[in-house]
mmCIF file of C-alpha atoms in Angstrom:
data_model
loop_
_atom_site.group_PDB
_atom_site.id
_atom_site.type_symbol
_atom_site.label_atom_id
_atom_site.label_comp_id
_atom_site.label_asym_id
_atom_site.label_seq_id
_atom_site.Cartn_x
_atom_site.Cartn_y
_atom_site.Cartn_z
ATOM 1 C CA MET A 1 113.151 -33.136 -122.829
ATOM 2 C CA ALA A 2 114.272 -33.632 -119.178
ATOM 3 C CA GLU A 3 111.761 -32.546 -116.384
ATOM 4 C CA ARG A 4 113.453 -29.658 -114.585
ATOM 5 C CA GLY A 5 111.811 -30.069 -111.211
ATOM 6 C CA GLY A 6 113.886 -31.994 -108.575
ATOM 7 C CA VAL A 7 116.988 -32.403 -110.720
ATOM 8 C CA ARG A 8 120.260 -30.681 -109.813
ATOM 9 C CA ALA A 9 122.817 -30.770 -112.759
ATOM 10 C CA VAL A 10 126.326 -30.378 -111.614
ATOM 11 C CA LEU A 11 129.382 -29.771 -113.952
ATOM 12 C CA LEU A 12 132.828 -31.059 -112.597
ATOM 13 C CA ALA A 13 135.364 -29.114 -114.353
ATOM 14 C CA GLY A 14 138.553 -29.035 -112.211
ATOM 15 C CA GLY A 15 141.241 -30.151 -114.873
ATOM 16 C CA GLU A 16 144.483 -28.348 -115.455
ATOM 17 C CA GLY A 17 145.327 -30.266 -118.710
ATOM 18 C CA ARG A 18 148.766 -31.382 -117.691
ATOM 19 C CA ARG A 19 148.467 -34.363 -119.962
ATOM 20 C CA MET A 20 147.862 -32.099 -122.908
ATOM 21 C CA GLY A 21 151.457 -30.852 -123.122
ATOM 22 C CA PRO A 22 151.851 -27.316 -124.413
ATOM 23 C CA LEU A 23 148.288 -27.355 -125.650
ATOM 24 C CA GLY A 24 147.191 -27.268 -122.063
ATOM 25 C CA THR A 25 149.951 -24.914 -120.861
ATOM 26 C CA GLY A 26 148.519 -21.712 -119.550
ATOM 27 C CA ARG A 27 145.063 -22.887 -120.607
ATOM 28 C CA LEU A 28 142.213 -24.351 -118.677
ATOM 29 C CA LYS A 29 141.479 -28.009 -119.889
ATOM 30 C CA PRO A 30 137.662 -27.428 -120.164
ATOM 31 C CA LEU A 31 138.282 -24.464 -122.497
ATOM 32 C CA VAL A 32 140.602 -26.293 -124.882
ATOM 33 C CA PRO A 33 139.299 -25.465 -128.343
ATOM 34 C CA TYR A 34 137.634 -28.417 -130.176
ATOM 35 C CA GLY A 35 136.429 -29.389 -133.770
ATOM 36 C CA GLY A 36 136.904 -25.992 -135.117
ATOM 37 C CA VAL A 37 133.792 -24.594 -133.414
ATOM 38 C CA CYS A 38 133.729 -24.693 -129.640
ATOM 39 C CA ARG A 39 135.503 -25.830 -126.434
ATOM 40 C CA LEU A 40 135.462 -29.248 -124.657
ATOM 41 C CA ILE A 41 133.216 -27.846 -121.723
ATOM 42 C CA ASP A 42 130.426 -26.730 -124.153
ATOM 43 C CA PHE A 43 129.323 -29.978 -125.049
ATOM 44 C CA SER A 44 127.870 -31.007 -121.650
ATOM 45 C CA LEU A 45 126.411 -27.430 -121.308
ATOM 46 C CA ALA A 46 124.929 -27.771 -124.758
ATOM 47 C CA ASN A 47 123.398 -31.272 -123.890
ATOM 48 C CA ALA A 48 121.911 -29.808 -120.626
ATOM 49 C CA ARG A 49 120.381 -26.992 -122.285
ATOM 50 C CA ALA A 50 118.811 -29.201 -125.245
ATOM 51 C CA SER A 51 117.708 -31.662 -122.410
ATOM 52 C CA GLY A 52 115.307 -28.834 -120.859
ATOM 53 C CA LEU A 53 117.556 -28.256 -117.855
ATOM 54 C CA GLY A 54 117.547 -24.463 -117.104
ATOM 55 C CA GLU A 55 120.706 -24.355 -115.079
ATOM 56 C CA VAL A 56 123.840 -26.193 -114.501
ATOM 57 C CA LEU A 57 126.014 -25.669 -111.223
ATOM 58 C CA LEU A 58 129.775 -25.233 -112.033
ATOM 59 C CA LEU A 59 132.034 -27.094 -109.592
ATOM 60 C CA SER A 60 135.496 -26.113 -110.559
ATOM 61 C CA GLN A 61 138.730 -26.359 -108.444
ATOM 62 C CA TYR A 62 141.418 -24.673 -110.638
ATOM 63 C CA GLU A 63 141.361 -20.911 -111.568
ATOM 64 C CA GLU A 64 137.676 -20.599 -110.957
ATOM 65 C CA ARG A 65 137.619 -16.866 -111.862
ATOM 66 C CA ARG A 66 138.884 -17.390 -115.313
ATOM 67 C CA LEU A 67 136.555 -20.252 -115.979
ATOM 68 C CA MET A 68 133.581 -18.381 -114.424
ATOM 69 C CA ASP A 69 134.317 -15.297 -116.441
ATOM 70 C CA ASP A 70 134.437 -17.065 -119.609
ATOM 71 C CA LEU A 71 131.292 -19.155 -119.038
ATOM 72 C CA HIS A 72 129.311 -16.195 -117.896
ATOM 73 C CA GLN A 73 130.014 -14.411 -121.108
ATOM 74 C CA VAL A 74 129.410 -17.349 -123.395
ATOM 75 C CA TRP A 75 126.625 -18.993 -121.679
ATOM 76 C CA ASN A 76 124.670 -16.673 -119.422
ATOM 77 C CA GLY A 77 123.493 -14.122 -122.031
ATOM 78 C CA ALA A 78 120.464 -15.764 -123.351
ATOM 79 C CA PRO A 79 117.243 -16.555 -121.433
ATOM 80 C CA GLY A 80 116.175 -19.975 -120.448
ATOM 81 C CA PHE A 81 119.488 -21.444 -119.334
ATOM 82 C CA ARG A 82 122.523 -20.303 -117.350
ATOM 83 C CA VAL A 83 125.546 -21.572 -115.509
ATOM 84 C CA HIS A 84 125.300 -21.215 -111.723
ATOM 85 C CA PHE A 85 128.581 -20.363 -109.893
ATOM 86 C CA GLY A 86 127.577 -21.347 -106.446
ATOM 87 C CA PRO A 87 128.847 -19.023 -103.704
ATOM 88 C CA TYR A 88 129.905 -16.544 -106.434
ATOM 89 C CA ASP A 89 126.627 -16.499 -108.261
ATOM 90 C CA ASP A 90 125.117 -13.413 -106.703
ATOM 91 C CA ALA A 91 128.025 -11.352 -107.880
ATOM 92 C CA TYR A 92 127.658 -12.515 -111.415
ATOM 93 C CA ARG A 93 123.925 -11.857 -111.415
ATOM 94 C CA ALA A 94 124.298 -8.486 -110.079
ATOM 95 C CA ALA A 95 126.899 -7.752 -112.758
ATOM 96 C CA GLY A 96 124.310 -8.545 -115.484
ATOM 97 C CA ASP A 97 126.015 -8.750 -118.888
ATOM 98 C CA ALA A 98 129.334 -7.460 -117.570
ATOM 99 C CA LEU A 99 131.874 -9.205 -115.282
ATOM 100 C CA PRO A 100 131.936 -8.445 -111.571
ATOM 101 C CA HIS A 101 134.651 -6.278 -110.248
ATOM 102 C CA GLU A 102 135.173 -8.288 -107.022
ATOM 103 C CA LEU A 103 134.053 -11.777 -105.923
ATOM 104 C CA PRO A 104 133.178 -12.666 -102.297
ATOM 105 C CA GLU A 105 136.127 -13.766 -100.256
ATOM 106 C CA ARG A 106 136.416 -17.519 -99.918
ATOM 107 C CA THR A 107 135.203 -18.968 -96.598
ATOM 108 C CA TRP A 108 134.944 -22.548 -97.449
ATOM 109 C CA PRO A 109 137.796 -25.201 -97.800
ATOM 110 C CA ALA A 110 139.458 -25.603 -101.253
ATOM 111 C CA GLU A 111 138.195 -28.956 -103.062
ATOM 112 C CA ARG A 112 140.567 -31.583 -103.428
ATOM 113 C CA GLY A 113 138.847 -33.741 -106.030
ATOM 114 C CA THR A 114 135.604 -33.851 -108.024
ATOM 115 C CA ALA A 115 133.654 -35.484 -105.131
ATOM 116 C CA ASP A 116 134.870 -33.360 -102.536
ATOM 117 C CA ALA A 117 133.644 -30.338 -104.421
ATOM 118 C CA LEU A 118 130.199 -31.785 -103.954
ATOM 119 C CA ILE A 119 130.657 -31.639 -100.282
ATOM 120 C CA ARG A 120 132.259 -28.270 -99.968
ATOM 121 C CA LYS A 121 129.393 -26.614 -101.909
ATOM 122 C CA ALA A 122 126.730 -29.013 -100.691
ATOM 123 C CA GLY A 123 124.329 -26.109 -99.910
ATOM 124 C CA HIS A 124 124.135 -25.284 -103.564
ATOM 125 C CA VAL A 125 123.926 -29.021 -104.766
ATOM 126 C CA PHE A 126 121.421 -30.419 -102.062
ATOM 127 C CA GLY A 127 118.329 -29.363 -100.185
ATOM 128 C CA GLY A 128 115.071 -27.891 -101.238
ATOM 129 C CA ASP A 129 113.265 -30.096 -103.814
ATOM 130 C CA ARG A 130 116.476 -31.701 -105.160
ATOM 131 C CA GLU A 131 115.663 -35.427 -105.585
ATOM 132 C CA GLN A 132 118.222 -36.331 -108.180
ATOM 133 C CA VAL A 133 121.801 -34.969 -108.915
ATOM 134 C CA LEU A 134 123.091 -35.287 -112.615
ATOM 135 C CA VAL A 135 126.642 -35.283 -112.522
ATOM 136 C CA LEU A 136 128.476 -34.346 -115.839
ATOM 137 C CA HIS A 137 132.173 -33.774 -116.707
ATOM 138 C CA ALA A 138 133.806 -31.123 -118.759
ATOM 139 C CA ASP A 139 136.150 -32.943 -121.199
ATOM 140 C CA HIS A 140 133.937 -35.387 -123.101
ATOM 141 C CA VAL A 141 132.745 -35.037 -126.586
ATOM 142 C CA TYR A 142 129.178 -36.264 -127.290
ATOM 143 C CA ARG A 143 125.501 -34.959 -127.826
ATOM 144 C CA PHE A 144 122.990 -36.526 -125.592
ATOM 145 C CA ASP A 145 119.521 -36.001 -124.351
ATOM 146 C CA TYR A 146 119.642 -36.591 -120.471
ATOM 147 C CA GLY A 147 115.887 -36.791 -120.398
ATOM 148 C CA PRO A 148 115.334 -40.533 -120.848
ATOM 149 C CA LEU A 149 118.160 -41.153 -118.545
ATOM 150 C CA ILE A 150 116.594 -39.105 -115.761
ATOM 151 C CA LYS A 151 113.156 -40.703 -116.539
ATOM 152 C CA GLU A 152 114.530 -44.265 -116.347
ATOM 153 C CA HIS A 153 116.122 -43.587 -113.069
ATOM 154 C CA ARG A 154 113.142 -42.187 -111.621
ATOM 155 C CA ALA A 155 110.920 -45.162 -112.756
ATOM 156 C CA SER A 156 113.503 -47.676 -111.349
ATOM 157 C CA GLY A 157 113.743 -46.233 -108.063
ATOM 158 C CA ALA A 158 117.473 -46.792 -108.121
ATOM 159 C CA ALA A 159 120.213 -45.176 -105.902
ATOM 160 C CA LEU A 160 122.230 -44.458 -109.048
ATOM 161 C CA THR A 161 121.967 -44.854 -112.683
ATOM 162 C CA ILE A 162 125.126 -44.715 -114.705
ATOM 163 C CA ALA A 163 125.762 -44.085 -118.338
ATOM 164 C CA TYR A 164 127.666 -46.696 -120.126
ATOM 165 C CA GLN A 165 128.997 -47.712 -123.711
ATOM 166 C CA ARG A 166 130.161 -50.723 -125.306
ATOM 167 C CA ILE A 167 133.695 -50.730 -126.854
ATOM 168 C CA GLU A 168 136.503 -53.076 -128.039
ATOM 169 C CA ARG A 169 137.648 -54.934 -124.970
ATOM 170 C CA ARG A 170 141.444 -54.040 -125.796
ATOM 171 C CA TRP A 171 140.662 -50.493 -124.833
ATOM 172 C CA VAL A 172 138.704 -50.995 -121.659
ATOM 173 C CA HIS A 173 141.836 -50.801 -119.418
ATOM 174 C CA LEU A 174 141.886 -47.138 -120.269
ATOM 175 C CA PHE A 175 138.411 -46.452 -118.654
ATOM 176 C CA GLY A 176 136.195 -47.574 -115.783
ATOM 177 C CA MET A 177 134.976 -51.170 -116.561
ATOM 178 C CA VAL A 178 131.471 -51.977 -115.603
ATOM 179 C CA ARG A 179 129.279 -55.245 -115.415
ATOM 180 C CA PHE A 180 125.705 -55.827 -114.915
ATOM 181 C CA ASP A 181 123.540 -58.782 -113.880
ATOM 182 C CA ARG A 182 120.460 -60.142 -116.046
ATOM 183 C CA ALA A 183 118.125 -57.884 -114.161
ATOM 184 C CA GLY A 184 120.408 -54.640 -115.289
ATOM 185 C CA ARG A 185 122.052 -54.132 -111.819
ATOM 186 C CA LEU A 186 125.639 -53.095 -111.653
ATOM 187 C CA THR A 187 127.733 -55.884 -110.134
ATOM 188 C CA GLU A 188 131.284 -54.604 -111.079
ATOM 189 C CA PHE A 189 133.083 -51.220 -111.193
ATOM 190 C CA VAL A 190 136.852 -51.142 -111.717
ATOM 191 C CA GLU A 191 138.702 -48.040 -112.520
ATOM 192 C CA LYS A 192 141.273 -48.830 -115.493
ATOM 193 C CA PRO A 193 141.469 -52.532 -114.919
ATOM 194 C CA ALA A 194 144.725 -54.428 -115.842
ATOM 195 C CA GLU A 195 142.841 -57.354 -117.236
ATOM 196 C CA PRO A 196 139.193 -56.350 -118.299
ATOM 197 C CA THR A 197 136.416 -58.942 -117.969
ATOM 198 C CA SER A 198 133.820 -56.800 -119.700
ATOM 199 C CA ASP A 199 133.621 -54.584 -122.819
ATOM 200 C CA LEU A 200 131.364 -51.986 -121.022
ATOM 201 C CA VAL A 201 132.651 -48.761 -119.801
ATOM 202 C CA PHE A 202 131.512 -45.917 -117.732
ATOM 203 C CA ALA A 203 130.718 -42.794 -119.952
ATOM 204 C CA ALA A 204 131.435 -40.417 -117.123
ATOM 205 C CA PHE A 205 127.966 -39.012 -116.596
ATOM 206 C CA CYS A 206 125.242 -40.364 -114.170
ATOM 207 C CA VAL A 207 122.260 -39.334 -111.997
ATOM 208 C CA PHE A 208 122.172 -40.135 -108.385
ATOM 209 C CA ASP A 209 119.416 -39.959 -105.853
ATOM 210 C CA ALA A 210 120.105 -36.979 -103.887
ATOM 211 C CA ALA A 211 119.928 -38.270 -100.425
ATOM 212 C CA VAL A 212 121.824 -41.438 -101.157
ATOM 213 C CA LEU A 213 124.742 -39.360 -102.739
ATOM 214 C CA HIS A 214 124.827 -36.951 -99.858
ATOM 215 C CA ARG A 215 125.076 -39.819 -97.320
ATOM 216 C CA TYR A 216 127.801 -41.558 -98.973
ATOM 217 C CA LEU A 217 129.675 -38.184 -99.410
ATOM 218 C CA GLU A 218 129.326 -37.590 -95.683
ATOM 219 C CA LYS A 219 130.504 -41.183 -94.919
ATOM 220 C CA LEU A 220 133.485 -40.835 -97.115
ATOM 221 C CA ASP A 221 134.606 -37.368 -95.846
ATOM 222 C CA GLY A 222 137.486 -37.401 -93.351
ATOM 223 C CA THR A 223 138.544 -40.891 -94.507
ATOM 224 C CA ASP A 224 141.578 -41.625 -96.547
ATOM 225 C CA TRP A 225 139.820 -41.276 -99.861
ATOM 226 C CA GLN A 226 140.751 -39.981 -103.406
ATOM 227 C CA HIS A 227 137.843 -37.421 -103.372
ATOM 228 C CA ASP A 228 136.735 -38.947 -106.770
ATOM 229 C CA ILE A 229 133.271 -40.108 -108.015
ATOM 230 C CA SER A 230 134.623 -43.113 -110.006
ATOM 231 C CA ARG A 231 137.367 -44.288 -107.399
ATOM 232 C CA ASP A 232 135.396 -43.713 -104.231
ATOM 233 C CA VAL A 233 131.778 -42.921 -104.476
ATOM 234 C CA ILE A 234 130.463 -45.478 -106.907
ATOM 235 C CA PRO A 235 132.535 -48.393 -105.352
ATOM 236 C CA ALA A 236 131.464 -47.355 -102.034
ATOM 237 C CA MET A 237 127.911 -47.607 -103.095
ATOM 238 C CA LEU A 238 128.276 -50.899 -104.741
ATOM 239 C CA ALA A 239 130.069 -52.335 -101.738
ATOM 240 C CA GLY A 240 127.142 -51.068 -99.633
ATOM 241 C CA GLY A 241 124.479 -52.938 -101.700
ATOM 242 C CA GLU A 242 122.752 -50.147 -103.173
ATOM 243 C CA ASP A 243 120.657 -50.528 -106.328
ATOM 244 C CA ILE A 244 122.791 -49.164 -109.320
ATOM 245 C CA ARG A 245 121.428 -49.450 -112.969
ATOM 246 C CA GLY A 246 122.889 -48.827 -116.355
ATOM 247 C CA HIS A 247 121.632 -46.678 -119.210
ATOM 248 C CA GLU A 248 123.349 -47.394 -122.653
ATOM 249 C CA VAL A 249 124.900 -44.636 -124.591
ATOM 250 C CA VAL A 250 124.432 -45.176 -128.226
ATOM 251 C CA GLY A 251 126.315 -43.094 -130.624
ATOM 252 C CA HIS A 252 129.520 -41.094 -130.622
ATOM 253 C CA TRP A 253 131.186 -40.710 -127.008
ATOM 254 C CA GLU A 254 134.730 -39.667 -126.661
ATOM 255 C CA ASP A 255 137.024 -38.994 -123.697
ATOM 256 C CA ILE A 256 139.582 -36.240 -124.543
ATOM 257 C CA GLY A 257 142.311 -37.102 -121.919
ATOM 258 C CA THR A 258 145.691 -36.677 -123.894
ATOM 259 C CA VAL A 259 146.899 -34.594 -126.901
ATOM 260 C CA GLU A 260 147.131 -37.732 -128.951
ATOM 261 C CA ARG A 261 143.401 -38.514 -128.479
ATOM 262 C CA TYR A 262 142.839 -34.874 -129.246
ATOM 263 C CA HIS A 263 144.803 -35.035 -132.423
ATOM 264 C CA ARG A 264 143.354 -38.339 -133.664
ATOM 265 C CA ALA A 265 139.745 -37.209 -132.997
ATOM 266 C CA HIS A 266 140.436 -34.331 -135.299
ATOM 267 C CA LEU A 267 142.060 -36.488 -137.989
ATOM 268 C CA MET A 268 138.755 -38.448 -137.978
ATOM 269 C CA LEU A 269 136.671 -35.118 -138.337
ATOM 270 C CA ALA A 270 138.922 -34.257 -141.298
ATOM 271 C CA ALA A 271 138.584 -37.612 -142.809
ATOM 272 C CA GLY A 272 134.644 -37.149 -143.078
ATOM 273 C CA GLY A 273 132.244 -40.114 -143.618
ATOM 274 C CA PRO A 274 130.915 -42.593 -141.347
ATOM 275 C CA ARG A 275 134.085 -42.702 -139.258
ATOM 276 C CA ALA A 276 134.379 -39.022 -138.732
ATOM 277 C CA GLY A 277 132.971 -39.195 -135.183
ATOM 278 C CA LEU A 278 130.476 -36.342 -134.291
ATOM 279 C CA PRO A 279 129.435 -34.183 -137.298
ATOM 280 C CA VAL A 280 130.668 -30.553 -136.719
ATOM 281 C CA GLU A 281 126.976 -29.653 -137.509
ATOM 282 C CA ARG A 282 125.883 -31.224 -134.144
ATOM 283 C CA MET A 283 128.557 -29.330 -132.081
ATOM 284 C CA PRO A 284 127.894 -26.333 -130.048
ATOM 285 C CA ARG A 285 129.166 -23.131 -131.813
ATOM 286 C CA THR A 286 130.905 -20.863 -129.326
ATOM 287 C CA VAL A 287 134.090 -20.075 -131.112
ATOM 288 C CA ARG A 288 133.382 -17.102 -133.370
ATOM 289 C CA PRO A 289 129.968 -18.265 -134.060
ATOM 290 C CA GLU A 290 129.457 -15.767 -136.814
ATOM 291 C CA VAL A 291 131.896 -17.575 -138.983
ATOM 292 C CA ASP A 292 130.717 -20.388 -141.193
ATOM 293 C CA ARG A 293 132.783 -23.737 -141.442
ATOM 294 C CA GLY A 294 132.539 -26.422 -143.888
ATOM 295 C CA TRP A 295 134.351 -29.523 -145.106
ATOM 296 C CA VAL A 296 136.308 -29.149 -148.271
ATOM 297 C CA ALA A 297 137.004 -32.001 -150.499
ATOM 298 C CA ASP A 298 139.450 -30.235 -152.933
ATOM 299 C CA SER A 299 139.377 -26.646 -153.721
ATOM 300 C CA LEU A 300 141.766 -23.774 -153.765
ATOM 301 C CA GLY A 301 144.596 -25.391 -151.950
ATOM 302 C CA VAL A 302 142.454 -27.248 -149.460
ATOM 303 C CA VAL A 303 142.014 -31.121 -149.431
ATOM 304 C CA ALA A 304 139.907 -33.051 -147.322
ATOM 305 C CA SER A 305 139.800 -30.586 -144.362
ATOM 306 C CA LEU A 306 137.264 -28.657 -142.058
ATOM 307 C CA VAL A 307 138.114 -24.994 -142.610
ATOM 308 C CA PRO A 308 136.321 -21.697 -141.699
ATOM 309 C CA ALA A 309 135.158 -19.255 -144.218
ATOM 310 C CA ASP A 310 137.681 -16.618 -143.173
ATOM 311 C CA LEU A 311 140.648 -18.701 -143.712
ATOM 312 C CA VAL A 312 143.414 -16.851 -145.539
ATOM 313 C CA ASN A 313 145.462 -19.460 -147.267
ATOM 314 C CA GLU A 314 148.465 -19.043 -149.719
ATOM 315 C CA GLY A 315 149.692 -22.520 -149.187
ATOM 316 C CA ARG A 316 148.249 -26.051 -149.265
ATOM 317 C CA VAL A 317 146.092 -27.534 -146.343
ATOM 318 C CA GLU A 318 145.476 -31.422 -146.287
ATOM 319 C CA HIS A 319 143.420 -33.677 -143.919
ATOM 320 C CA SER A 320 143.313 -31.010 -141.179
ATOM 321 C CA VAL A 321 141.054 -29.015 -139.027
ATOM 322 C CA LEU A 322 141.200 -25.288 -138.865
ATOM 323 C CA PHE A 323 139.761 -22.722 -136.411
ATOM 324 C CA PRO A 324 138.623 -19.178 -137.543
ATOM 325 C CA GLY A 325 141.387 -16.580 -137.951
ATOM 326 C CA VAL A 326 143.959 -18.981 -139.421
ATOM 327 C CA ARG A 327 146.338 -17.697 -141.980
ATOM 328 C CA VAL A 328 148.672 -20.142 -144.043
ATOM 329 C CA GLY A 329 151.459 -18.495 -145.552
ATOM 330 C CA GLU A 330 152.735 -18.625 -149.248
ATOM 331 C CA GLY A 331 154.270 -21.967 -150.151
ATOM 332 C CA ALA A 332 153.428 -23.408 -146.775
ATOM 333 C CA ARG A 333 152.116 -26.995 -146.345
ATOM 334 C CA VAL A 334 149.923 -28.248 -143.465
ATOM 335 C CA ARG A 335 149.039 -31.947 -143.231
ATOM 336 C CA ARG A 336 147.162 -33.996 -140.704
ATOM 337 C CA SER A 337 147.025 -31.168 -138.082
ATOM 338 C CA VAL A 338 144.953 -28.828 -135.955
ATOM 339 C CA LEU A 339 145.173 -25.083 -136.040
ATOM 340 C CA LEU A 340 143.770 -23.203 -133.201
ATOM 341 C CA PRO A 341 142.108 -19.820 -133.555
ATOM 342 C CA GLY A 342 144.291 -17.133 -134.966
ATOM 343 C CA ALA A 343 147.058 -19.539 -135.653
ATOM 344 C CA THR A 344 149.650 -18.365 -138.248
ATOM 345 C CA VAL A 345 151.692 -20.681 -140.528
ATOM 346 C CA ARG A 346 154.804 -18.798 -141.896
ATOM 347 C CA PRO A 347 155.588 -18.936 -145.573
ATOM 348 C CA GLY A 348 157.257 -22.002 -146.711
ATOM 349 C CA GLN A 349 156.712 -23.844 -143.359
ATOM 350 C CA ASP A 350 155.987 -27.510 -143.501
ATOM 351 C CA ILE A 351 153.700 -28.875 -140.644
ATOM 352 C CA ASP A 352 152.787 -32.454 -140.303
ATOM 353 C CA SER A 353 150.873 -34.347 -137.550
ATOM 354 C CA ALA A 354 150.818 -31.440 -135.189
ATOM 355 C CA VAL A 355 148.570 -28.907 -133.303
ATOM 356 C CA VAL A 356 149.490 -25.304 -133.991
ATOM 357 C CA LEU A 357 148.617 -23.105 -131.164
ATOM 358 C CA GLU A 358 147.361 -19.526 -131.226
ATOM 359 C CA ASN A 359 150.814 -18.141 -131.014
ATOM 360 C CA GLY A 360 152.318 -20.328 -133.778
ATOM 361 C CA HIS A 361 153.928 -22.777 -131.534
ATOM 362 C CA VAL A 362 154.022 -26.219 -133.113
ATOM 363 C CA GLN A 363 153.285 -29.253 -130.850
ATOM 364 C CA ARG A 364 153.996 -32.310 -132.794
ATOM 365 C CA VAL A 365 152.044 -35.540 -132.030
ATOM 366 C CA GLU A 366 153.940 -38.892 -132.254
ATOM 367 C CA ASP A 367 152.478 -41.932 -133.570
ATOM 368 C CA THR A 368 148.881 -40.651 -133.685
ATOM 369 C CA ALA A 369 147.835 -43.381 -136.148
ATOM 370 C CA ALA A 370 148.439 -45.896 -133.365
ATOM 371 C CA VAL A 371 146.272 -44.000 -130.957
ATOM 372 C CA THR A 372 142.801 -45.649 -131.287
ATOM 373 C CA GLU A 373 141.457 -45.894 -127.828
ATOM 374 C CA GLY A 374 140.102 -42.377 -127.610
ATOM 375 C CA THR A 375 137.163 -42.412 -129.973
ATOM 376 C CA ARG A 376 134.144 -44.799 -129.815
ATOM 377 C CA THR A 377 131.155 -44.744 -132.149
#
């Protein structure tokens, strides 16, 4: 379990989901449903709670009210853990289990990027007894105890400790490549390198010395920068000679950046076995938690699929992942697909390699079998 004192956990959740196509249209990317049981943002929050961190500060840039209302209802009802909403937090605390009628008028500049959000809300990030800042993102699928990472960071006295994972080198160009010397210090950090020279990539979460992070953010503010942790802050610290260490992530970690990766990850879940990725039992349960889910090998028109107990199926479902509330009409066939909460498949409809949205819209996914970069185990 992570020691709470001195650590400020922040969750960067600014995505609009533009690369997700219709799946992301009208929907905040952090709230994209995942795995038949939860949403993308729930993984980092579940990890923080399980690591003994009592609070996570939300740093959001896009439609803050929608995201805060959702997280307040889903995560802030039980004692011992809550999502903090920065300058809006008092209004949510005063509302209790309800939602606030009004929020304070914005008196601070809008953030332009993930790192910029740390500056604009510095009063909620730094100060007091904050010795470390744990930075998390809202679109990664993994279960992880942050405690050993924080403990290792403190023991080393480093300015920054980044989580990394080893992958096949042919996919490194899609991520932030890292290299370390024999002493375990970071020597190279390249975002999406054209010709990778390492098989190690940044796993998009890390722990900073709070004072060092604050200093570099102030140094970058006002310059021609991209307001990004990976593209600006970490490279600046590396160029400045700071002591940066690595902490290896062993096990499943997945970056859900496109609908193709989203679709392929669900096909792996439906496949079951050692290549299925993160087992559904280890996922947070935030979407209709009262409904049981299970993997069905072959029974009552369902073959090798992850399905909810409330499924109404009058057709055939194969190698797919279905959320609660789904209805499959008479004579319909669903293959290699993801059906979101409440989706309905019309009688006789034939769906293959697609994501079916709540309103029944079918988003087809091309050549998913060739998309192998998004999942690492």
